């Protein structure tokens, strides 16, 4: 089924919105990356500011300690180093007022004494210590951290300042030991909300004081080269990656020139957290907005698609049956044929022979029901190999893969079977004539429209035949159609040229010794090109236009002309019947015209008979009744022709003021059950008799039927069994020789 669908709503429609979204997201990501890079610079500044606070605290501590010692050095200057007891007492006093572990002094050789807070004195030799040399040379110094020589659970730093004599010459140093923990507490001050920490490193990048938060302890050694490079620059900021692959931001600041450096660090993710959060928030909003955008576009697309589907449905399908309409079929079949090999398909066209009857007599509801049954059948059969449509009213057409011989015949047969099984058989004899056009490989230029038309032409010919016939479009059909259109166009001139002949078929009164009671006048077209053409060919064509009215009137006037001459020549009065088409009857001057001609030729009353075909009744019974009454007043006899061919009910007969009922025996003969047929015909005749209507049996071809009809009480027979229609001259000659006719055996029924 899918391949018959019309428009494919592909992902193509979503391409543009998707591209827009991708561009939007991409540029947002670009912007955010830039923002993060920029934020990194800001982050380092933040880290540096925080690190500076720690640095200030550290410097304050160091400076304070040195100043303490320097003040001491000045006050000890006048004492002289010889005065050992006094110096130690002073140191002891001062030591009690600060937090040094111990204080002491040495001479320039590094030998001296230290005294702790409790007054215990130790001899010391600092000769080899760097901080001693630095203090002697540079005035102040501090040692790296080392384990205390006196208490091995403590780590200490030694502070030292130069001791000068009155002339400013170095005499020795004053030193003091402070627990390293004091400085460590300072470097462990909260840095950026406790997420960062600092350590103190020496010039070589080795720890002097390590932060207790530096649990890893590996970050700096691991990146020693860069750290040392930063130290050599006298300070630096950079990002390193630790062993776990996490980024760390580092700020290196000088504490004591060429000696101590403060290295502060913080995991980059912590500094970036707020930026990352913002970026994540923005990104989420963007993605949600894009999603919303796509969703909206998609919804709109779906709505547009469903609207279009609805419109297509209205435009291309049939509201009653839900099948395609002709436009839809042309579109789908055209597309389908573009993809398939044309040579393997046929197009069919079909309708019901008597659909109008179903509608008129059984009601529109029943008609619709039948159409829907057909549509159901066609719908179920729809697939890769066939599809169909309802063109209009009861006209259906379709395309079917026809490469397998007989498939269409099968299909055709199965429609009939299906309808019969649907319980529709009982209401009428369903006849579905079908025309078929075989699509040929060379038909690429042929539109579906034209091909349907070919199938329709074949269908018309199928419809002329009895039963559910299947006719293929071929040269014969084409010729027929050409001829038909020629007949149609040439008809009018032919009437003017007098090419239409009057044939007369005798009517025989079987209740009166087979006496000729009259004749029916039948038209024959004597075409100079085609010879005699029978009414079956041209009447249906003429009925499509007003040409039939012209022909009827021509035939009637010629009949009156002949009849007048015949009577004037002493011919015995007869009953002359002419046919009146449905279109003719509805002409506004209908009665006026026929009565006028009758008067003009002075034909006596009740010799002229007008035959109206039965299906006139369907159109307007009331108008028909009125016209018949009018005609009888004007001296015409009125006949209901072809009774039994269609659907007139006997009840209807009661209300019609007709004089004659013409039964078409050929119609009855279609039934297989002769006994039933006889019962029906007998009843018609009886009923007519009761209503004082004469009966004529038409189409009687054998003697047995004559016998039966005679017994049944039928008045008149018109049929090959007595005579075929003959030219009016022959009929006139017949009348001159005899008043009676006897039945002729079939093999003697000459043309
Ligand atoms: P219809 O009015 O029912 O005429 C009777 C038809 O039955 C005639 O066919 C006649 O030849 C045929 N027929 C008579 N007896 C037998 C029989 O025993 N066996 C068979 N097989 N056929 C028999 P025809 O002459 O070919 O006319 C066909 C139809 O054309 C007529 O049917 C009538 O409806 C129409 N027609 C003929 N002439 C005129 C005309 O001038 N005006 C109009 N409106 N219709 C006409
Ligand atoms: Ca007739
Ligand atoms: Ca008839």
PDB file of N, CA, C and O in Angstrom, residues 21 24-25 28-29 32 276-294:
ATOM      1  N   UNK A  21      19.929  24.634  14.831  1.00  0.00           N
ATOM      2  CA  UNK A  21      20.207  24.262  16.220  1.00  0.00           C
ATOM      3  C   UNK A  21      21.671  23.922  16.400  1.00  0.00           C
ATOM      4  O   UNK A  21      22.299  24.324  17.386  1.00  0.00           O
ATOM      5  N   UNK A  24      23.700  26.971  16.411  1.00  0.00           N
ATOM      6  CA  UNK A  24      23.453  27.707  17.640  1.00  0.00           C
ATOM      7  C   UNK A  24      24.222  27.085  18.803  1.00  0.00           C
ATOM      8  O   UNK A  24      24.924  27.763  19.554  1.00  0.00           O
ATOM      9  N   UNK A  25      24.114  25.765  18.923  1.00  0.00           N
ATOM     10  CA  UNK A  25      24.799  25.073  20.016  1.00  0.00           C
ATOM     11  C   UNK A  25      26.312  25.214  19.855  1.00  0.00           C
ATOM     12  O   UNK A  25      27.028  25.493  20.822  1.00  0.00           O
ATOM     13  N   UNK A  28      27.443  28.565  20.829  1.00  0.00           N
ATOM     14  CA  UNK A  28      27.348  28.703  22.278  1.00  0.00           C
ATOM     15  C   UNK A  28      28.527  28.021  22.953  1.00  0.00           C
ATOM     16  O   UNK A  28      29.108  28.548  23.910  1.00  0.00           O
ATOM     17  N   UNK A  29      28.869  26.821  22.453  1.00  0.00           N
ATOM     18  CA  UNK A  29      29.993  26.090  23.049  1.00  0.00           C
ATOM     19  C   UNK A  29      31.267  26.909  22.889  1.00  0.00           C
ATOM     20  O   UNK A  29      32.043  27.071  23.845  1.00  0.00           O
ATOM     21  N   UNK A  32      31.275  29.612  25.334  1.00  0.00           N
ATOM     22  CA  UNK A  32      31.504  29.129  26.690  1.00  0.00           C
ATOM     23  C   UNK A  32      32.964  28.746  26.903  1.00  0.00           C
ATOM     24  O   UNK A  32      33.532  28.996  27.970  1.00  0.00           O
ATOM     25  N   UNK A 276      31.996  26.926  35.810  1.00  0.00           N
ATOM     26  CA  UNK A 276      31.467  25.715  35.192  1.00  0.00           C
ATOM     27  C   UNK A 276      29.971  25.627  35.432  1.00  0.00           C
ATOM     28  O   UNK A 276      29.205  25.287  34.547  1.00  0.00           O
ATOM     29  N   UNK A 277      29.600  26.010  36.649  1.00  0.00           N
ATOM     30  CA  UNK A 277      28.172  25.981  36.968  1.00  0.00           C
ATOM     31  C   UNK A 277      27.390  26.914  36.053  1.00  0.00           C
ATOM     32  O   UNK A 277      26.363  26.540  35.499  1.00  0.00           O
ATOM     33  N   UNK A 278      27.927  28.125  35.907  1.00  0.00           N
ATOM     34  CA  UNK A 278      27.262  29.102  35.042  1.00  0.00           C
ATOM     35  C   UNK A 278      27.191  28.559  33.612  1.00  0.00           C
ATOM     36  O   UNK A 278      26.144  28.588  32.971  1.00  0.00           O
ATOM     37  N   UNK A 279      28.348  28.037  33.161  1.00  0.00           N
ATOM     38  CA  UNK A 279      28.395  27.524  31.793  1.00  0.00           C
ATOM     39  C   UNK A 279      27.404  26.387  31.635  1.00  0.00           C
ATOM     40  O   UNK A 279      26.673  26.301  30.637  1.00  0.00           O
ATOM     41  N   UNK A 280      27.382  25.513  32.641  1.00  0.00           N
ATOM     42  CA  UNK A 280      26.476  24.373  32.567  1.00  0.00           C
ATOM     43  C   UNK A 280      25.024  24.841  32.516  1.00  0.00           C
ATOM     44  O   UNK A 280      24.215  24.356  31.724  1.00  0.00           O
ATOM     45  N   UNK A 281      24.749  25.869  33.366  1.00  0.00           N
ATOM     46  CA  UNK A 281      23.398  26.432  33.382  1.00  0.00           C
ATOM     47  C   UNK A 281      23.027  26.992  32.023  1.00  0.00           C
ATOM     48  O   UNK A 281      21.962  26.675  31.466  1.00  0.00           O
ATOM     49  N   UNK A 282      23.953  27.782  31.479  1.00  0.00           N
ATOM     50  CA  UNK A 282      23.678  28.400  30.176  1.00  0.00           C
ATOM     51  C   UNK A 282      23.485  27.316  29.119  1.00  0.00           C
ATOM     52  O   UNK A 282      22.545  27.346  28.329  1.00  0.00           O
ATOM     53  N   UNK A 283      24.372  26.330  29.176  1.00  0.00           N
ATOM     54  CA  UNK A 283      24.311  25.241  28.187  1.00  0.00           C
ATOM     55  C   UNK A 283      22.977  24.502  28.289  1.00  0.00           C
ATOM     56  O   UNK A 283      22.346  24.168  27.291  1.00  0.00           O
ATOM     57  N   UNK A 284      22.566  24.257  29.526  1.00  0.00           N
ATOM     58  CA  UNK A 284      21.297  23.552  29.727  1.00  0.00           C
ATOM     59  C   UNK A 284      20.154  24.351  29.112  1.00  0.00           C
ATOM     60  O   UNK A 284      19.309  23.807  28.396  1.00  0.00           O
ATOM     61  N   UNK A 285      20.177  25.671  29.375  1.00  0.00           N
ATOM     62  CA  UNK A 285      19.109  26.517  28.827  1.00  0.00           C
ATOM     63  C   UNK A 285      19.125  26.442  27.307  1.00  0.00           C
ATOM     64  O   UNK A 285      18.084  26.273  26.662  1.00  0.00           O
ATOM     65  N   UNK A 286      20.349  26.504  26.739  1.00  0.00           N
ATOM     66  CA  UNK A 286      20.450  26.482  25.273  1.00  0.00           C
ATOM     67  C   UNK A 286      19.934  25.163  24.713  1.00  0.00           C
ATOM     68  O   UNK A 286      19.142  25.131  23.778  1.00  0.00           O
ATOM     69  N   UNK A 287      20.363  24.074  25.353  1.00  0.00           N
ATOM     70  CA  UNK A 287      19.944  22.765  24.834  1.00  0.00           C
ATOM     71  C   UNK A 287      18.436  22.598  24.969  1.00  0.00           C
ATOM     72  O   UNK A 287      17.759  22.144  24.043  1.00  0.00           O
ATOM     73  N   UNK A 288      17.912  23.020  26.119  1.00  0.00           N
ATOM     74  CA  UNK A 288      16.460  22.915  26.304  1.00  0.00           C
ATOM     75  C   UNK A 288      15.744  23.766  25.255  1.00  0.00           C
ATOM     76  O   UNK A 288      14.773  23.340  24.631  1.00  0.00           O
ATOM     77  N   UNK A 289      16.279  24.995  25.029  1.00  0.00           N
ATOM     78  CA  UNK A 289      15.656  25.884  24.044  1.00  0.00           C
ATOM     79  C   UNK A 289      15.698  25.259  22.656  1.00  0.00           C
ATOM     80  O   UNK A 289      14.703  25.284  21.919  1.00  0.00           O
ATOM     81  N   UNK A 290      16.844  24.643  22.323  1.00  0.00           N
ATOM     82  CA  UNK A 290      16.959  23.988  21.008  1.00  0.00           C
ATOM     83  C   UNK A 290      15.976  22.833  20.902  1.00  0.00           C
ATOM     84  O   UNK A 290      15.313  22.659  19.883  1.00  0.00           O
ATOM     85  N   UNK A 291      15.928  22.061  21.986  1.00  0.00           N
ATOM     86  CA  UNK A 291      15.004  20.923  21.987  1.00  0.00           C
ATOM     87  C   UNK A 291      13.580  21.408  21.766  1.00  0.00           C
ATOM     88  O   UNK A 291      12.821  20.851  20.974  1.00  0.00           O
ATOM     89  N   UNK A 292      13.228  22.488  22.473  1.00  0.00           N
ATOM     90  CA  UNK A 292      11.894  23.058  22.360  1.00  0.00           C
ATOM     91  C   UNK A 292      11.632  23.529  20.936  1.00  0.00           C
ATOM     92  O   UNK A 292      10.567  23.303  20.363  1.00  0.00           O
ATOM     93  N   UNK A 293      12.642  24.155  20.387  1.00  0.00           N
ATOM     94  CA  UNK A 293      12.559  24.682  19.015  1.00  0.00           C
ATOM     95  C   UNK A 293      12.303  23.540  18.026  1.00  0.00           C
ATOM     96  O   UNK A 293      11.377  23.577  17.225  1.00  0.00           O
ATOM     97  N   UNK A 294      13.107  22.482  18.189  1.00  0.00           N
ATOM     98  CA  UNK A 294      12.966  21.322  17.294  1.00  0.00           C
ATOM     99  C   UNK A 294      11.581  20.705  17.474  1.00  0.00           C
ATOM    100  O   UNK A 294      10.894  20.359  16.524  1.00  0.00           O
TER     101      UNK A 294
END
